[in-house]
């Protein structure tokens, strides 16, 4: 399949900070690429460049076969939902979607029909004639996502689309995304949720400090950092050192200790047999437990292993925030 989104060596510099440092991306037609990374890794900068909201300082990229230096032609073929809801709070939800439709060149009747259709699809029909300033944060987010779909674009960019949504709304959004991809839409999705990428992405690129540091499916990324984690919560902080020593003898890597919650996490191989051995060792050492689990890696585990910090820790001197806009 041809690459609908293709980027080579993208560079973006803010003073001494290289927000993107030679990023390569490729997204075949009708597939989903999940772009994962900590806050400040360069995900949003990449999206802004590919959607023509920013010009790169180096590298090349095409979207739907069109060079991104031809913004009007690119924007006619894409939909974008950024991190922050780009809606007019003084208009109603219907008026927002109708306006976007008219800006995309839809006739008045078609724009109004599409607006009503999307309000229903995103569970906003009852609120469609209310000013957006009366909407909750989650409702604004859903309206913004609906706006990205008004023109049924063949290429869609979603920058952390489910941030701020409740579990039901998040699941509904995943259903919508799956329907779009089944219908042939090509999607680039940025997220900090491995579960979201797990559910939606055909391929995943992990970036940090503007560079791709890992590439593969969700399962391949999990396997890359170790297939399982033993996680325990001990009863007394005085036993942290002892518990760490016990887990270190079984771990495939370093033991992570959170002294505040008295939680210890260790990457392991061997499944339930290793968990049993850990419990025996902790019992022999006199360490009392409050909780214990054997689990697959989470996104935080991936980030911690690959980047040295957790997903919520933005690198110092992150790229400046820029205003979001609909293409």
PDB file of N, CA and C in Angstrom, residues 200-286:
ATOM      1  N   UNK A 200      -6.208   0.622  18.652  1.00  0.00           N
ATOM      2  CA  UNK A 200      -6.455   1.282  17.380  1.00  0.00           C
ATOM      3  C   UNK A 200      -5.321   1.190  16.365  1.00  0.00           C
ATOM      4  N   UNK A 201      -4.067   1.178  16.836  1.00  0.00           N
ATOM      5  CA  UNK A 201      -2.941   1.378  15.918  1.00  0.00           C
ATOM      6  C   UNK A 201      -2.485   0.084  15.255  1.00  0.00           C
ATOM      7  N   UNK A 202      -2.250   0.167  13.946  1.00  0.00           N
ATOM      8  CA  UNK A 202      -1.622  -0.940  13.231  1.00  0.00           C
ATOM      9  C   UNK A 202      -0.111  -0.934  13.459  1.00  0.00           C
ATOM     10  N   UNK A 203       0.425   0.241  13.701  1.00  0.00           N
ATOM     11  CA  UNK A 203       1.862   0.406  13.896  1.00  0.00           C
ATOM     12  C   UNK A 203       2.066   1.531  14.894  1.00  0.00           C
ATOM     13  N   UNK A 204       3.151   1.476  15.659  1.00  0.00           N
ATOM     14  CA  UNK A 204       3.421   2.466  16.694  1.00  0.00           C
ATOM     15  C   UNK A 204       4.863   2.956  16.573  1.00  0.00           C
ATOM     16  N   UNK A 205       5.030   4.269  16.693  1.00  0.00           N
ATOM     17  CA  UNK A 205       6.360   4.865  16.790  1.00  0.00           C
ATOM     18  C   UNK A 205       6.437   5.598  18.118  1.00  0.00           C
ATOM     19  N   UNK A 206       7.435   5.285  18.922  1.00  0.00           N
ATOM     20  CA  UNK A 206       7.672   5.994  20.182  1.00  0.00           C
ATOM     21  C   UNK A 206       8.742   7.043  19.932  1.00  0.00           C
ATOM     22  N   UNK A 207       8.459   8.294  20.292  1.00  0.00           N
ATOM     23  CA  UNK A 207       9.447   9.349  20.104  1.00  0.00           C
ATOM     24  C   UNK A 207       9.775   9.998  21.439  1.00  0.00           C
ATOM     25  N   UNK A 208      10.976  10.537  21.517  1.00  0.00           N
ATOM     26  CA  UNK A 208      11.416  11.290  22.684  1.00  0.00           C
ATOM     27  C   UNK A 208      12.479  12.268  22.227  1.00  0.00           C
ATOM     28  N   UNK A 209      12.407  13.495  22.724  1.00  0.00           N
ATOM     29  CA  UNK A 209      13.337  14.553  22.314  1.00  0.00           C
ATOM     30  C   UNK A 209      13.396  14.674  20.801  1.00  0.00           C
ATOM     31  N   UNK A 210      12.245  14.510  20.147  1.00  0.00           N
ATOM     32  CA  UNK A 210      12.156  14.733  18.719  1.00  0.00           C
ATOM     33  C   UNK A 210      12.678  13.633  17.837  1.00  0.00           C
ATOM     34  N   UNK A 211      13.047  12.495  18.416  1.00  0.00           N
ATOM     35  CA  UNK A 211      13.575  11.376  17.644  1.00  0.00           C
ATOM     36  C   UNK A 211      12.745  10.126  17.880  1.00  0.00           C
ATOM     37  N   UNK A 212      12.660   9.277  16.851  1.00  0.00           N
ATOM     38  CA  UNK A 212      12.022   7.977  17.010  1.00  0.00           C
ATOM     39  C   UNK A 212      12.981   7.058  17.749  1.00  0.00           C
ATOM     40  N   UNK A 213      12.517   6.483  18.874  1.00  0.00           N
ATOM     41  CA  UNK A 213      13.395   5.622  19.671  1.00  0.00           C
ATOM     42  C   UNK A 213      12.924   4.168  19.685  1.00  0.00           C
ATOM     43  N   UNK A 214      11.722   3.911  19.155  1.00  0.00           N
ATOM     44  CA  UNK A 214      11.229   2.533  19.070  1.00  0.00           C
ATOM     45  C   UNK A 214      10.119   2.496  18.043  1.00  0.00           C
ATOM     46  N   UNK A 215       9.956   1.323  17.417  1.00  0.00           N
ATOM     47  CA  UNK A 215       8.973   1.171  16.348  1.00  0.00           C
ATOM     48  C   UNK A 215       8.480  -0.268  16.355  1.00  0.00           C
ATOM     49  N   UNK A 216       7.179  -0.453  16.306  1.00  0.00           N
ATOM     50  CA  UNK A 216       6.617  -1.799  16.289  1.00  0.00           C
ATOM     51  C   UNK A 216       5.169  -1.789  16.710  1.00  0.00           C
ATOM     52  N   UNK A 217       4.580  -2.960  16.831  1.00  0.00           N
ATOM     53  CA  UNK A 217       3.226  -3.066  17.356  1.00  0.00           C
ATOM     54  C   UNK A 217       3.256  -2.914  18.876  1.00  0.00           C
ATOM     55  N   UNK A 218       2.073  -2.799  19.481  1.00  0.00           N
ATOM     56  CA  UNK A 218       2.010  -2.674  20.933  1.00  0.00           C
ATOM     57  C   UNK A 218       2.637  -3.884  21.612  1.00  0.00           C
ATOM     58  N   UNK A 219       2.356  -5.085  21.113  1.00  0.00           N
ATOM     59  CA  UNK A 219       2.926  -6.287  21.718  1.00  0.00           C
ATOM     60  C   UNK A 219       4.442  -6.317  21.561  1.00  0.00           C
ATOM     61  N   UNK A 220       4.940  -5.881  20.405  1.00  0.00           N
ATOM     62  CA  UNK A 220       6.388  -5.868  20.195  1.00  0.00           C
ATOM     63  C   UNK A 220       7.076  -4.897  21.139  1.00  0.00           C
ATOM     64  N   UNK A 221       6.449  -3.750  21.394  1.00  0.00           N
ATOM     65  CA  UNK A 221       7.034  -2.789  22.327  1.00  0.00           C
ATOM     66  C   UNK A 221       7.053  -3.339  23.744  1.00  0.00           C
ATOM     67  N   UNK A 222       5.963  -3.997  24.130  1.00  0.00           N
ATOM     68  CA  UNK A 222       5.913  -4.597  25.465  1.00  0.00           C
ATOM     69  C   UNK A 222       6.983  -5.670  25.614  1.00  0.00           C
ATOM     70  N   UNK A 223       7.126  -6.510  24.591  1.00  0.00           N
ATOM     71  CA  UNK A 223       8.119  -7.574  24.655  1.00  0.00           C
ATOM     72  C   UNK A 223       9.534  -7.015  24.674  1.00  0.00           C
ATOM     73  N   UNK A 224       9.730  -5.877  24.015  1.00  0.00           N
ATOM     74  CA  UNK A 224      11.049  -5.270  23.947  1.00  0.00           C
ATOM     75  C   UNK A 224      11.567  -4.869  25.316  1.00  0.00           C
ATOM     76  N   UNK A 225      10.647  -4.482  26.218  1.00  0.00           N
ATOM     77  CA  UNK A 225      11.095  -4.023  27.534  1.00  0.00           C
ATOM     78  C   UNK A 225      10.883  -5.088  28.610  1.00  0.00           C
ATOM     79  N   UNK A 226      10.482  -6.270  28.212  1.00  0.00           N
ATOM     80  CA  UNK A 226      10.229  -7.329  29.205  1.00  0.00           C
ATOM     81  C   UNK A 226       8.752  -7.612  29.272  1.00  0.00           C
ATOM     82  N   UNK A 227       8.403  -8.884  29.205  1.00  0.00           N
ATOM     83  CA  UNK A 227       7.019  -9.254  29.013  1.00  0.00           C
ATOM     84  C   UNK A 227       6.098  -9.058  30.199  1.00  0.00           C
ATOM     85  N   UNK A 228       6.615  -9.040  31.438  1.00  0.00           N
ATOM     86  CA  UNK A 228       5.726  -8.984  32.603  1.00  0.00           C
ATOM     87  C   UNK A 228       6.342  -8.130  33.710  1.00  0.00           C
ATOM     88  N   UNK A 229       5.495  -7.767  34.655  1.00  0.00           N
ATOM     89  CA  UNK A 229       5.925  -6.998  35.824  1.00  0.00           C
ATOM     90  C   UNK A 229       5.336  -7.630  37.084  1.00  0.00           C
ATOM     91  N   UNK A 230       6.191  -7.838  38.098  1.00  0.00           N
ATOM     92  CA  UNK A 230       5.696  -8.144  39.437  1.00  0.00           C
ATOM     93  C   UNK A 230       5.585  -6.813  40.162  1.00  0.00           C
ATOM     94  N   UNK A 231       4.412  -6.564  40.717  1.00  0.00           N
ATOM     95  CA  UNK A 231       4.171  -5.302  41.407  1.00  0.00           C
ATOM     96  C   UNK A 231       3.615  -5.610  42.792  1.00  0.00           C
ATOM     97  N   UNK A 232       4.244  -5.061  43.821  1.00  0.00           N
ATOM     98  CA  UNK A 232       3.795  -5.302  45.191  1.00  0.00           C
ATOM     99  C   UNK A 232       3.650  -3.984  45.940  1.00  0.00           C
ATOM    100  N   UNK A 233       2.779  -3.983  46.922  1.00  0.00           N
ATOM    101  CA  UNK A 233       2.664  -2.876  47.875  1.00  0.00           C
ATOM    102  C   UNK A 233       2.887  -3.477  49.247  1.00  0.00           C
ATOM    103  N   UNK A 234       3.887  -2.980  49.956  1.00  0.00           N
ATOM    104  CA  UNK A 234       4.221  -3.559  51.254  1.00  0.00           C
ATOM    105  C   UNK A 234       3.541  -2.783  52.381  1.00  0.00           C
ATOM    106  N   UNK A 235       3.408  -3.429  53.523  1.00  0.00           N
ATOM    107  CA  UNK A 235       2.674  -2.833  54.645  1.00  0.00           C
ATOM    108  C   UNK A 235       3.472  -1.758  55.359  1.00  0.00           C
ATOM    109  N   UNK A 236       4.800  -1.914  55.410  1.00  0.00           N
ATOM    110  CA  UNK A 236       5.624  -0.979  56.183  1.00  0.00           C
ATOM    111  C   UNK A 236       6.770  -0.435  55.331  1.00  0.00           C
ATOM    112  N   UNK A 237       6.941   0.880  55.368  1.00  0.00           N
ATOM    113  CA  UNK A 237       8.040   1.507  54.627  1.00  0.00           C
ATOM    114  C   UNK A 237       9.401   1.039  55.135  1.00  0.00           C
ATOM    115  N   UNK A 238       9.460   0.547  56.362  1.00  0.00           N
ATOM    116  CA  UNK A 238      10.731   0.083  56.919  1.00  0.00           C
ATOM    117  C   UNK A 238      11.253  -1.146  56.174  1.00  0.00           C
ATOM    118  N   UNK A 239      10.369  -1.831  55.425  1.00  0.00           N
ATOM    119  CA  UNK A 239      10.770  -3.038  54.705  1.00  0.00           C
ATOM    120  C   UNK A 239      11.106  -2.788  53.241  1.00  0.00           C
ATOM    121  N   UNK A 240      11.160  -1.528  52.820  1.00  0.00           N
ATOM    122  CA  UNK A 240      11.409  -1.231  51.414  1.00  0.00           C
ATOM    123  C   UNK A 240      12.734  -1.816  50.926  1.00  0.00           C
ATOM    124  N   UNK A 241      13.787  -1.617  51.696  1.00  0.00           N
ATOM    125  CA  UNK A 241      15.102  -2.101  51.269  1.00  0.00           C
ATOM    126  C   UNK A 241      15.121  -3.623  51.168  1.00  0.00           C
ATOM    127  N   UNK A 242      14.522  -4.293  52.148  1.00  0.00           N
ATOM    128  CA  UNK A 242      14.485  -5.757  52.135  1.00  0.00           C
ATOM    129  C   UNK A 242      13.684  -6.280  50.941  1.00  0.00           C
ATOM    130  N   UNK A 243      12.513  -5.673  50.713  1.00  0.00           N
ATOM    131  CA  UNK A 243      11.680  -6.094  49.589  1.00  0.00           C
ATOM    132  C   UNK A 243      12.402  -5.876  48.266  1.00  0.00           C
ATOM    133  N   UNK A 244      13.122  -4.788  48.172  1.00  0.00           N
ATOM    134  CA  UNK A 244      13.863  -4.511  46.937  1.00  0.00           C
ATOM    135  C   UNK A 244      14.926  -5.574  46.700  1.00  0.00           C
ATOM    136  N   UNK A 245      15.618  -5.978  47.738  1.00  0.00           N
ATOM    137  CA  UNK A 245      16.651  -7.003  47.600  1.00  0.00           C
ATOM    138  C   UNK A 245      16.047  -8.326  47.126  1.00  0.00           C
ATOM    139  N   UNK A 246      14.880  -8.678  47.654  1.00  0.00           N
ATOM    140  CA  UNK A 246      14.234  -9.928  47.251  1.00  0.00           C
ATOM    141  C   UNK A 246      13.853  -9.880  45.778  1.00  0.00           C
ATOM    142  N   UNK A 247      13.220  -8.787  45.347  1.00  0.00           N
ATOM    143  CA  UNK A 247      12.788  -8.684  43.959  1.00  0.00           C
ATOM    144  C   UNK A 247      13.971  -8.582  43.003  1.00  0.00           C
ATOM    145  N   UNK A 248      15.057  -7.968  43.451  1.00  0.00           N
ATOM    146  CA  UNK A 248      16.240  -7.806  42.595  1.00  0.00           C
ATOM    147  C   UNK A 248      16.823  -9.154  42.179  1.00  0.00           C
ATOM    148  N   UNK A 249      16.684 -10.165  43.031  1.00  0.00           N
ATOM    149  CA  UNK A 249      17.225 -11.488  42.691  1.00  0.00           C
ATOM    150  C   UNK A 249      16.421 -12.167  41.590  1.00  0.00           C
ATOM    151  N   UNK A 250      15.203 -11.685  41.332  1.00  0.00           N
ATOM    152  CA  UNK A 250      14.332 -12.299  40.332  1.00  0.00           C
ATOM    153  C   UNK A 250      14.127 -11.419  39.098  1.00  0.00           C
ATOM    154  N   UNK A 251      14.528 -10.168  39.191  1.00  0.00           N
ATOM    155  CA  UNK A 251      14.199  -9.192  38.165  1.00  0.00           C
ATOM    156  C   UNK A 251      15.130  -9.289  36.959  1.00  0.00           C
ATOM    157  N   UNK A 252      14.552  -8.967  35.778  1.00  0.00           N
ATOM    158  CA  UNK A 252      15.339  -8.872  34.551  1.00  0.00           C
ATOM    159  C   UNK A 252      15.975  -7.502  34.399  1.00  0.00           C
ATOM    160  N   UNK A 253      15.643  -6.594  35.281  1.00  0.00           N
ATOM    161  CA  UNK A 253      16.191  -5.236  35.229  1.00  0.00           C
ATOM    162  C   UNK A 253      16.137  -4.622  36.605  1.00  0.00           C
ATOM    163  N   UNK A 254      16.212  -3.306  36.672  1.00  0.00           N
ATOM    164  CA  UNK A 254      16.173  -2.625  37.954  1.00  0.00           C
ATOM    165  C   UNK A 254      14.797  -2.679  38.589  1.00  0.00           C
ATOM    166  N   UNK A 255      14.774  -2.633  39.904  1.00  0.00           N
ATOM    167  CA  UNK A 255      13.524  -2.599  40.661  1.00  0.00           C
ATOM    168  C   UNK A 255      13.155  -1.144  40.918  1.00  0.00           C
ATOM    169  N   UNK A 256      11.948  -0.773  40.506  1.00  0.00           N
ATOM    170  CA  UNK A 256      11.480   0.593  40.721  1.00  0.00           C
ATOM    171  C   UNK A 256      10.786   0.672  42.071  1.00  0.00           C
ATOM    172  N   UNK A 257      11.134   1.691  42.867  1.00  0.00           N
ATOM    173  CA  UNK A 257      10.572   1.839  44.205  1.00  0.00           C
ATOM    174  C   UNK A 257       9.890   3.192  44.336  1.00  0.00           C
ATOM    175  N   UNK A 258       8.643   3.184  44.755  1.00  0.00           N
ATOM    176  CA  UNK A 258       7.916   4.414  45.082  1.00  0.00           C
ATOM    177  C   UNK A 258       7.719   4.413  46.595  1.00  0.00           C
ATOM    178  N   UNK A 259       8.583   5.156  47.288  1.00  0.00           N
ATOM    179  CA  UNK A 259       8.560   5.135  48.746  1.00  0.00           C
ATOM    180  C   UNK A 259       7.255   5.702  49.307  1.00  0.00           C
ATOM    181  N   UNK A 260       6.657   6.669  48.603  1.00  0.00           N
ATOM    182  CA  UNK A 260       5.444   7.307  49.108  1.00  0.00           C
ATOM    183  C   UNK A 260       4.296   6.314  49.196  1.00  0.00           C
ATOM    184  N   UNK A 261       4.130   5.496  48.141  1.00  0.00           N
ATOM    185  CA  UNK A 261       3.029   4.521  48.122  1.00  0.00           C
ATOM    186  C   UNK A 261       3.465   3.137  48.600  1.00  0.00           C
ATOM    187  N   UNK A 262       4.778   2.973  48.883  1.00  0.00           N
ATOM    188  CA  UNK A 262       5.369   1.695  49.294  1.00  0.00           C
ATOM    189  C   UNK A 262       5.170   0.626  48.211  1.00  0.00           C
ATOM    190  N   UNK A 263       5.245   1.076  46.955  1.00  0.00           N
ATOM    191  CA  UNK A 263       5.037   0.187  45.811  1.00  0.00           C
ATOM    192  C   UNK A 263       6.375  -0.120  45.144  1.00  0.00           C
ATOM    193  N   UNK A 264       6.613  -1.399  44.843  1.00  0.00           N
ATOM    194  CA  UNK A 264       7.814  -1.827  44.148  1.00  0.00           C
ATOM    195  C   UNK A 264       7.405  -2.578  42.878  1.00  0.00           C
ATOM    196  N   UNK A 265       8.107  -2.300  41.790  1.00  0.00           N
ATOM    197  CA  UNK A 265       7.795  -2.920  40.506  1.00  0.00           C
ATOM    198  C   UNK A 265       9.072  -3.461  39.897  1.00  0.00           C
ATOM    199  N   UNK A 266       9.017  -4.709  39.409  1.00  0.00           N
ATOM    200  CA  UNK A 266      10.199  -5.359  38.844  1.00  0.00           C
ATOM    201  C   UNK A 266       9.838  -6.092  37.563  1.00  0.00           C
ATOM    202  N   UNK A 267      10.583  -5.845  36.461  1.00  0.00           N
ATOM    203  CA  UNK A 267      10.368  -6.627  35.239  1.00  0.00           C
ATOM    204  C   UNK A 267      10.875  -8.054  35.425  1.00  0.00           C
ATOM    205  N   UNK A 268      10.069  -9.035  34.983  1.00  0.00           N
ATOM    206  CA  UNK A 268      10.422 -10.438  35.200  1.00  0.00           C
ATOM    207  C   UNK A 268      10.063 -11.257  33.962  1.00  0.00           C
ATOM    208  N   UNK A 269      10.567 -12.470  33.927  1.00  0.00           N
ATOM    209  CA  UNK A 269      10.174 -13.469  32.936  1.00  0.00           C
ATOM    210  C   UNK A 269       9.838 -14.754  33.686  1.00  0.00           C
ATOM    211  N   UNK A 270       8.829 -15.443  33.222  1.00  0.00           N
ATOM    212  CA  UNK A 270       8.494 -16.710  33.872  1.00  0.00           C
ATOM    213  C   UNK A 270       7.105 -16.791  34.419  1.00  0.00           C
ATOM    214  N   UNK A 271       6.353 -15.696  34.355  1.00  0.00           N
ATOM    215  CA  UNK A 271       4.945 -15.732  34.720  1.00  0.00           C
ATOM    216  C   UNK A 271       4.675 -16.074  36.176  1.00  0.00           C
ATOM    217  N   UNK A 272       3.669 -16.912  36.386  1.00  0.00           N
ATOM    218  CA  UNK A 272       3.193 -17.219  37.734  1.00  0.00           C
ATOM    219  C   UNK A 272       4.260 -17.883  38.589  1.00  0.00           C
ATOM    220  N   UNK A 273       5.167 -18.630  37.959  1.00  0.00           N
ATOM    221  CA  UNK A 273       6.215 -19.293  38.736  1.00  0.00           C
ATOM    222  C   UNK A 273       7.119 -18.267  39.414  1.00  0.00           C
ATOM    223  N   UNK A 274       7.430 -17.190  38.713  1.00  0.00           N
ATOM    224  CA  UNK A 274       8.263 -16.136  39.299  1.00  0.00           C
ATOM    225  C   UNK A 274       7.508 -15.412  40.401  1.00  0.00           C
ATOM    226  N   UNK A 275       6.221 -15.172  40.189  1.00  0.00           N
ATOM    227  CA  UNK A 275       5.410 -14.523  41.217  1.00  0.00           C
ATOM    228  C   UNK A 275       5.391 -15.376  42.483  1.00  0.00           C
ATOM    229  N   UNK A 276       5.224 -16.667  42.324  1.00  0.00           N
ATOM    230  CA  UNK A 276       5.223 -17.574  43.478  1.00  0.00           C
ATOM    231  C   UNK A 276       6.552 -17.520  44.214  1.00  0.00           C
ATOM    232  N   UNK A 277       7.639 -17.494  43.441  1.00  0.00           N
ATOM    233  CA  UNK A 277       8.963 -17.431  44.059  1.00  0.00           C
ATOM    234  C   UNK A 277       9.159 -16.121  44.804  1.00  0.00           C
ATOM    235  N   UNK A 278       8.653 -15.039  44.240  1.00  0.00           N
ATOM    236  CA  UNK A 278       8.763 -13.739  44.898  1.00  0.00           C
ATOM    237  C   UNK A 278       7.997 -13.736  46.212  1.00  0.00           C
ATOM    238  N   UNK A 279       6.811 -14.297  46.207  1.00  0.00           N
ATOM    239  CA  UNK A 279       6.007 -14.330  47.430  1.00  0.00           C
ATOM    240  C   UNK A 279       6.687 -15.162  48.516  1.00  0.00           C
ATOM    241  N   UNK A 280       7.287 -16.267  48.117  1.00  0.00           N
ATOM    242  CA  UNK A 280       8.000 -17.089  49.095  1.00  0.00           C
ATOM    243  C   UNK A 280       9.189 -16.326  49.679  1.00  0.00           C
ATOM    244  N   UNK A 281       9.937 -15.655  48.819  1.00  0.00           N
ATOM    245  CA  UNK A 281      11.095 -14.900  49.291  1.00  0.00           C
ATOM    246  C   UNK A 281      10.707 -13.764  50.221  1.00  0.00           C
ATOM    247  N   UNK A 282       9.642 -13.055  49.881  1.00  0.00           N
ATOM    248  CA  UNK A 282       9.181 -11.957  50.727  1.00  0.00           C
ATOM    249  C   UNK A 282       8.666 -12.471  52.064  1.00  0.00           C
ATOM    250  N   UNK A 283       7.968 -13.602  52.045  1.00  0.00           N
ATOM    251  CA  UNK A 283       7.470 -14.186  53.288  1.00  0.00           C
ATOM    252  C   UNK A 283       8.621 -14.635  54.172  1.00  0.00           C
ATOM    253  N   UNK A 284       9.637 -15.265  53.565  1.00  0.00           N
ATOM    254  CA  UNK A 284      10.805 -15.717  54.337  1.00  0.00           C
ATOM    255  C   UNK A 284      11.556 -14.550  54.941  1.00  0.00           C
ATOM    256  N   UNK A 285      11.521 -13.392  54.254  1.00  0.00           N
ATOM    257  CA  UNK A 285      12.219 -12.208  54.764  1.00  0.00           C
ATOM    258  C   UNK A 285      11.375 -11.423  55.755  1.00  0.00           C
ATOM    259  N   UNK A 286      10.144 -11.883  55.991  1.00  0.00           N
ATOM    260  CA  UNK A 286       9.284 -11.211  56.969  1.00  0.00           C
ATOM    261  C   UNK A 286       8.649  -9.935  56.465  1.00  0.00           C
TER     262      UNK A 286
END
